[in-house]
């Protein structure tokens, strides 16, 4: 099983700042990595697929990068609606596995 | 746009059974694989089951293998999760989600709203 490790667990930031979230895979997954945003009481929403392909419903301030075992999600100029939980997930091999999440909270 | 509407959660005693349903709003559902994921505060998001568009390929997490069964009904545009021999540790919010075409393993691009399953005596 591929273990996905996200860091940090929590990021406290002010609106307008930029943040970078990290996700590490225990073995190479190529670019078969997704990022999801989850707001309280809602289902996760697909944000990024194939490590860097942004979903059309999300604005350009979200960007993903990386391959192999190291991945990052960058949010440039945080807006109020961006304060949420973010999960990475690998779909390179079974079982699919998720990271434990990074909470982006208002400072 | 495909929407997934879930039903069937609730409270059940240990050892009991529940059947979760996930209905899609359009025919775009039938050509894609479907996945079940559950979420708890302690364990986070956990993948538990996959079914290909043809139903020919199914995968299960070790934690539910032999107890849970995933099926789909194309005529009803629905996927189901039959959960037997439920345990306290199966308590979670369960989500259905759409995966890639056919049997491809891809990101989960559409999610149901989630349904709570509580296993308790």
mmCIF file of C-alpha atoms in Angstrom:
data_model
loop_
_atom_site.group_PDB
_atom_site.id
_atom_site.type_symbol
_atom_site.label_atom_id
_atom_site.label_comp_id
_atom_site.label_asym_id
_atom_site.label_seq_id
_atom_site.Cartn_x
_atom_site.Cartn_y
_atom_site.Cartn_z
ATOM 1 C CA UNK A 1 0.000 0.000 0.000
ATOM 2 C CA UNK A 2 1.271 3.442 -0.926
ATOM 3 C CA UNK A 3 1.298 5.791 2.042
ATOM 4 C CA UNK A 4 0.544 9.436 1.335
ATOM 5 C CA UNK A 5 1.940 11.944 3.816
ATOM 6 C CA UNK A 6 0.777 15.545 3.839
ATOM 7 C CA UNK A 7 2.417 18.457 5.578
ATOM 8 C CA UNK A 8 1.802 20.536 7.482
ATOM 9 C CA UNK A 9 -1.344 19.355 9.237
ATOM 10 C CA UNK A 10 -2.530 22.932 9.671
ATOM 11 C CA UNK A 11 -1.640 26.215 8.006
ATOM 12 C CA UNK A 12 -2.744 29.467 9.620
ATOM 13 C CA UNK A 13 -2.680 32.258 7.078
ATOM 14 C CA UNK A 14 -4.226 35.638 6.400
ATOM 15 C CA UNK A 15 -6.434 36.330 3.395
ATOM 16 C CA UNK A 16 -4.372 37.460 0.428
ATOM 17 C CA UNK A 17 -1.327 35.419 1.414
ATOM 18 C CA UNK A 18 -0.043 32.509 -0.621
ATOM 19 C CA UNK A 19 0.495 29.008 0.693
ATOM 20 C CA UNK A 20 2.141 25.790 -0.418
ATOM 21 C CA UNK A 21 0.883 22.406 0.726
ATOM 22 C CA UNK A 22 3.057 19.316 0.430
ATOM 23 C CA UNK A 23 2.231 15.703 -0.290
ATOM 24 C CA UNK A 24 4.727 12.846 -0.351
ATOM 25 C CA UNK A 25 4.171 9.313 -1.635
ATOM 26 C CA UNK A 26 5.989 6.357 -0.112
ATOM 27 C CA UNK A 27 6.878 5.150 -3.614
ATOM 28 C CA UNK A 28 6.766 6.623 -7.076
ATOM 29 C CA UNK A 29 3.295 7.259 -8.464
ATOM 30 C CA UNK A 30 4.291 9.098 -11.624
ATOM 31 C CA UNK A 31 1.834 11.973 -11.973
ATOM 32 C CA UNK A 32 -1.202 9.960 -10.821
ATOM 33 C CA UNK A 33 -2.035 12.336 -8.041
ATOM 34 C CA UNK A 34 -5.173 14.292 -7.248
ATOM 35 C CA UNK A 35 -5.904 17.128 -4.846
ATOM 36 C CA UNK A 36 -9.326 17.643 -3.306
ATOM 37 C CA UNK A 37 -10.844 20.542 -1.401
ATOM 38 C CA UNK A 38 -13.358 19.796 1.323
ATOM 39 C CA UNK A 39 -15.427 22.413 3.115
ATOM 40 C CA UNK A 40 -17.183 21.578 6.429
ATOM 41 C CA UNK A 41 -20.221 19.381 5.965
ATOM 42 C CA UNK A 42 -19.563 18.871 2.258
ATOM 43 C CA UNK A 43 -18.134 16.157 0.081
ATOM 44 C CA UNK A 44 -14.632 16.569 -1.288
ATOM 45 C CA UNK A 45 -14.359 18.346 -4.640
ATOM 46 C CA UNK A 46 -11.752 17.460 -7.229
ATOM 47 C CA UNK A 47 -9.328 20.348 -7.489
ATOM 48 C CA UNK A 48 -6.311 18.964 -9.372
ATOM 49 C CA UNK A 49 -5.753 15.743 -11.322
ATOM 50 C CA UNK A 50 -2.617 14.326 -12.908
ATOM 51 C CA UNK A 51 -0.637 16.389 -10.397
ATOM 52 C CA UNK A 52 -1.118 19.671 -12.231
ATOM 53 C CA UNK A 53 -4.376 19.721 -14.237
ATOM 54 C CA UNK A 54 -6.747 22.100 -12.541
ATOM 55 C CA UNK A 55 -10.473 21.345 -12.547
ATOM 56 C CA UNK A 56 -12.480 23.912 -14.527
ATOM 57 C CA UNK A 57 -14.572 24.851 -11.505
ATOM 58 C CA UNK A 58 -11.536 26.196 -9.642
ATOM 59 C CA UNK A 59 -9.763 29.491 -10.378
ATOM 60 C CA UNK A 60 -6.226 29.878 -11.634
ATOM 61 C CA UNK A 61 -4.867 30.806 -8.211
ATOM 62 C CA UNK A 62 -4.752 27.065 -7.520
ATOM 63 C CA UNK A 63 -1.829 25.213 -9.054
ATOM 64 C CA UNK A 64 -0.288 21.808 -8.595
ATOM 65 C CA UNK A 65 3.144 20.465 -9.392
ATOM 66 C CA UNK A 66 5.411 17.489 -8.853
ATOM 67 C CA UNK A 67 5.909 13.935 -9.994
ATOM 68 C CA UNK A 68 7.263 10.703 -8.642
ATOM 69 C CA UNK A 69 7.023 11.039 -4.867
ATOM 70 C CA UNK A 70 6.936 14.782 -4.164
ATOM 71 C CA UNK A 71 3.972 17.018 -4.918
ATOM 72 C CA UNK A 72 2.818 20.486 -4.001
ATOM 73 C CA UNK A 73 -0.396 22.478 -4.154
ATOM 74 C CA UNK A 74 -0.019 26.239 -4.218
ATOM 75 C CA UNK A 75 -2.793 28.713 -3.549
ATOM 76 C CA UNK A 76 -1.835 32.235 -4.582
ATOM 77 C CA UNK A 77 -3.692 35.016 -2.824
ATOM 78 C CA UNK A 78 -6.024 33.152 -0.510
ATOM 79 C CA UNK A 79 -9.678 34.121 -0.662
ATOM 80 C CA UNK A 80 -12.180 33.547 2.117
ATOM 81 C CA UNK A 81 -13.708 30.566 0.308
ATOM 82 C CA UNK A 82 -10.320 28.825 0.152
ATOM 83 C CA UNK A 83 -10.139 28.178 3.882
ATOM 84 C CA UNK A 84 -10.868 24.474 3.931
ATOM 85 C CA UNK A 85 -9.336 21.028 4.146
ATOM 86 C CA UNK A 86 -7.136 19.790 1.328
ATOM 87 C CA UNK A 87 -6.374 16.140 0.621
ATOM 88 C CA UNK A 88 -4.028 14.483 -1.810
ATOM 89 C CA UNK A 89 -4.769 11.049 -3.242
ATOM 90 C CA UNK A 90 -2.822 8.634 -5.405
ATOM 91 C CA UNK A 91 -4.543 6.595 -8.063
ATOM 92 C CA UNK A 92 -1.474 4.885 -9.453
ATOM 93 C CA UNK A 93 -2.133 1.549 -7.771
ATOM 94 C CA UNK A 94 -4.621 -0.284 -5.585
ATOM 95 C CA UNK A 95 -5.639 0.393 -2.931
ATOM 96 C CA UNK A 96 -6.254 4.043 -3.671
ATOM 97 C CA UNK A 97 -4.898 6.018 -0.738
ATOM 98 C CA UNK A 98 -5.368 9.498 0.638
ATOM 99 C CA UNK A 99 -3.190 11.760 2.695
ATOM 100 C CA UNK A 100 -4.400 12.823 6.130
ATOM 101 C CA UNK A 101 -5.194 16.305 4.947
ATOM 102 C CA UNK A 102 -3.991 19.862 5.494
ATOM 103 C CA UNK A 103 -6.323 22.344 7.090
ATOM 104 C CA UNK A 104 -5.932 25.892 5.814
ATOM 105 C CA UNK A 105 -7.375 28.184 8.455
ATOM 106 C CA UNK A 106 -7.701 31.910 8.923
ATOM 107 C CA UNK A 107 -4.973 33.446 11.026
ATOM 108 C CA UNK B 1 -23.590 17.550 -15.555
ATOM 109 C CA UNK B 2 -23.808 14.327 -13.595
ATOM 110 C CA UNK B 3 -25.008 14.548 -10.031
ATOM 111 C CA UNK B 4 -24.850 11.683 -7.566
ATOM 112 C CA UNK B 5 -27.575 11.356 -4.936
ATOM 113 C CA UNK B 6 -27.027 8.948 -2.091
ATOM 114 C CA UNK B 7 -29.450 7.185 0.211
ATOM 115 C CA UNK B 8 -29.599 4.288 2.623
ATOM 116 C CA UNK B 9 -27.513 5.244 5.634
ATOM 117 C CA UNK B 10 -28.612 5.017 9.242
ATOM 118 C CA UNK B 11 -28.126 3.330 12.599
ATOM 119 C CA UNK B 12 -27.521 -0.411 12.758
ATOM 120 C CA UNK B 13 -26.358 -2.802 15.459
ATOM 121 C CA UNK B 14 -23.043 -4.635 15.205
ATOM 122 C CA UNK B 15 -23.416 -7.656 12.964
ATOM 123 C CA UNK B 16 -26.245 -6.051 11.045
ATOM 124 C CA UNK B 17 -26.572 -5.059 7.399
ATOM 125 C CA UNK B 18 -27.219 -1.924 5.373
ATOM 126 C CA UNK B 19 -27.470 -1.183 1.685
ATOM 127 C CA UNK B 20 -26.284 2.148 0.369
ATOM 128 C CA UNK B 21 -27.491 3.529 -2.945
ATOM 129 C CA UNK B 22 -26.009 6.112 -5.248
ATOM 130 C CA UNK B 23 -28.136 7.327 -8.140
ATOM 131 C CA UNK B 24 -26.762 9.329 -11.035
ATOM 132 C CA UNK B 25 -28.770 12.023 -12.755
ATOM 133 C CA UNK B 26 -27.562 11.451 -16.322
ATOM 134 C CA UNK B 27 -26.443 8.675 -18.623
ATOM 135 C CA UNK B 28 -22.865 9.908 -18.365
ATOM 136 C CA UNK B 29 -22.676 7.689 -15.327
ATOM 137 C CA UNK B 30 -22.858 4.399 -17.250
ATOM 138 C CA UNK B 31 -19.501 4.682 -18.998
ATOM 139 C CA UNK B 32 -17.464 5.358 -15.873
ATOM 140 C CA UNK B 33 -16.109 3.349 -13.003
ATOM 141 C CA UNK B 34 -17.515 4.092 -9.573
ATOM 142 C CA UNK B 35 -15.846 4.162 -6.189
ATOM 143 C CA UNK B 36 -16.960 4.163 -2.567
ATOM 144 C CA UNK B 37 -14.972 6.143 -0.026
ATOM 145 C CA UNK B 38 -15.661 6.591 3.658
ATOM 146 C CA UNK B 39 -14.553 9.264 6.088
ATOM 147 C CA UNK B 40 -14.080 9.413 9.832
ATOM 148 C CA UNK B 41 -12.476 12.107 11.983
ATOM 149 C CA UNK B 42 -9.788 9.650 13.114
ATOM 150 C CA UNK B 43 -8.943 7.811 9.896
ATOM 151 C CA UNK B 44 -9.716 10.549 7.366
ATOM 152 C CA UNK B 45 -10.670 9.481 3.852
ATOM 153 C CA UNK B 46 -10.495 5.746 3.175
ATOM 154 C CA UNK B 47 -11.121 4.110 -0.192
ATOM 155 C CA UNK B 48 -13.202 0.973 0.229
ATOM 156 C CA UNK B 49 -14.528 -0.260 -3.111
ATOM 157 C CA UNK B 50 -14.328 0.097 -6.898
ATOM 158 C CA UNK B 51 -16.531 -1.196 -9.697
ATOM 159 C CA UNK B 52 -15.807 -0.799 -13.390
ATOM 160 C CA UNK B 53 -18.397 0.463 -15.862
ATOM 161 C CA UNK B 54 -19.123 -3.090 -17.038
ATOM 162 C CA UNK B 55 -19.165 -4.504 -13.480
ATOM 163 C CA UNK B 56 -16.524 -7.003 -14.625
ATOM 164 C CA UNK B 57 -13.852 -5.577 -12.345
ATOM 165 C CA UNK B 58 -14.326 -5.019 -8.640
ATOM 166 C CA UNK B 59 -11.837 -4.192 -5.914
ATOM 167 C CA UNK B 60 -12.214 -3.935 -2.166
ATOM 168 C CA UNK B 61 -10.118 -2.642 0.683
ATOM 169 C CA UNK B 62 -8.876 -5.350 3.011
ATOM 170 C CA UNK B 63 -10.924 -3.814 5.813
ATOM 171 C CA UNK B 64 -14.209 -4.657 4.070
ATOM 172 C CA UNK B 65 -13.282 -7.626 1.872
ATOM 173 C CA UNK B 66 -15.742 -10.461 2.330
ATOM 174 C CA UNK B 67 -18.285 -8.258 4.100
ATOM 175 C CA UNK B 68 -19.128 -5.549 1.555
ATOM 176 C CA UNK B 69 -20.314 -6.064 -2.009
ATOM 177 C CA UNK B 70 -20.506 -3.420 -4.701
ATOM 178 C CA UNK B 71 -22.933 -3.702 -7.617
ATOM 179 C CA UNK B 72 -24.403 -1.426 -10.238
ATOM 180 C CA UNK B 73 -27.599 -1.309 -12.249
ATOM 181 C CA UNK B 74 -27.201 0.552 -15.517
ATOM 182 C CA UNK B 75 -30.943 0.615 -16.149
ATOM 183 C CA UNK B 76 -31.381 2.488 -12.879
ATOM 184 C CA UNK B 77 -28.208 4.567 -13.286
ATOM 185 C CA UNK B 78 -27.258 3.439 -9.823
ATOM 186 C CA UNK B 79 -24.490 1.836 -7.832
ATOM 187 C CA UNK B 80 -25.001 0.023 -4.561
ATOM 188 C CA UNK B 81 -22.914 -0.985 -1.567
ATOM 189 C CA UNK B 82 -24.252 -3.940 0.385
ATOM 190 C CA UNK B 83 -22.664 -3.925 3.821
ATOM 191 C CA UNK B 84 -22.941 -7.063 5.949
ATOM 192 C CA UNK B 85 -21.453 -8.092 9.289
ATOM 193 C CA UNK B 86 -21.084 -4.459 10.206
ATOM 194 C CA UNK B 87 -18.645 -3.489 12.926
ATOM 195 C CA UNK B 88 -18.382 -0.468 15.181
ATOM 196 C CA UNK B 89 -15.315 0.608 13.197
ATOM 197 C CA UNK B 90 -17.425 0.821 10.025
ATOM 198 C CA UNK B 91 -19.074 3.916 11.473
ATOM 199 C CA UNK B 92 -18.353 6.693 8.997
ATOM 200 C CA UNK B 93 -19.734 9.006 6.357
ATOM 201 C CA UNK B 94 -19.859 7.067 3.102
ATOM 202 C CA UNK B 95 -19.410 8.737 -0.271
ATOM 203 C CA UNK B 96 -19.875 7.388 -3.757
ATOM 204 C CA UNK B 97 -17.705 9.006 -6.404
ATOM 205 C CA UNK B 98 -17.215 8.757 -10.154
ATOM 206 C CA UNK B 99 -13.880 7.571 -11.415
ATOM 207 C CA UNK B 100 -12.388 7.164 -14.847
ATOM 208 C CA UNK B 101 -13.945 5.647 -17.966
ATOM 209 C CA UNK B 102 -14.468 1.883 -18.101
ATOM 210 C CA UNK B 103 -12.032 0.333 -15.628
ATOM 211 C CA UNK B 104 -9.507 3.115 -15.544
ATOM 212 C CA UNK B 105 -8.204 4.285 -12.220
ATOM 213 C CA UNK B 106 -8.413 8.050 -12.263
ATOM 214 C CA UNK B 107 -9.207 10.956 -10.013
ATOM 215 C CA UNK B 108 -12.689 11.069 -8.522
ATOM 216 C CA UNK B 109 -14.347 13.943 -10.305
ATOM 217 C CA UNK B 110 -17.933 13.817 -9.025
ATOM 218 C CA UNK B 111 -18.998 12.926 -5.493
ATOM 219 C CA UNK B 112 -22.282 12.138 -3.828
ATOM 220 C CA UNK B 113 -23.377 14.191 -0.860
ATOM 221 C CA UNK B 114 -22.422 11.477 1.620
ATOM 222 C CA UNK B 115 -24.519 9.369 3.948
ATOM 223 C CA UNK B 116 -23.884 8.610 7.604
ATOM 224 C CA UNK B 117 -23.612 5.022 8.767
ATOM 225 C CA UNK B 118 -23.553 4.446 12.524
ATOM 226 C CA UNK B 119 -22.867 0.989 13.905
ATOM 227 C CA UNK B 120 -23.728 0.859 17.584
ATOM 228 C CA UNK B 121 -25.627 -1.221 20.094
#
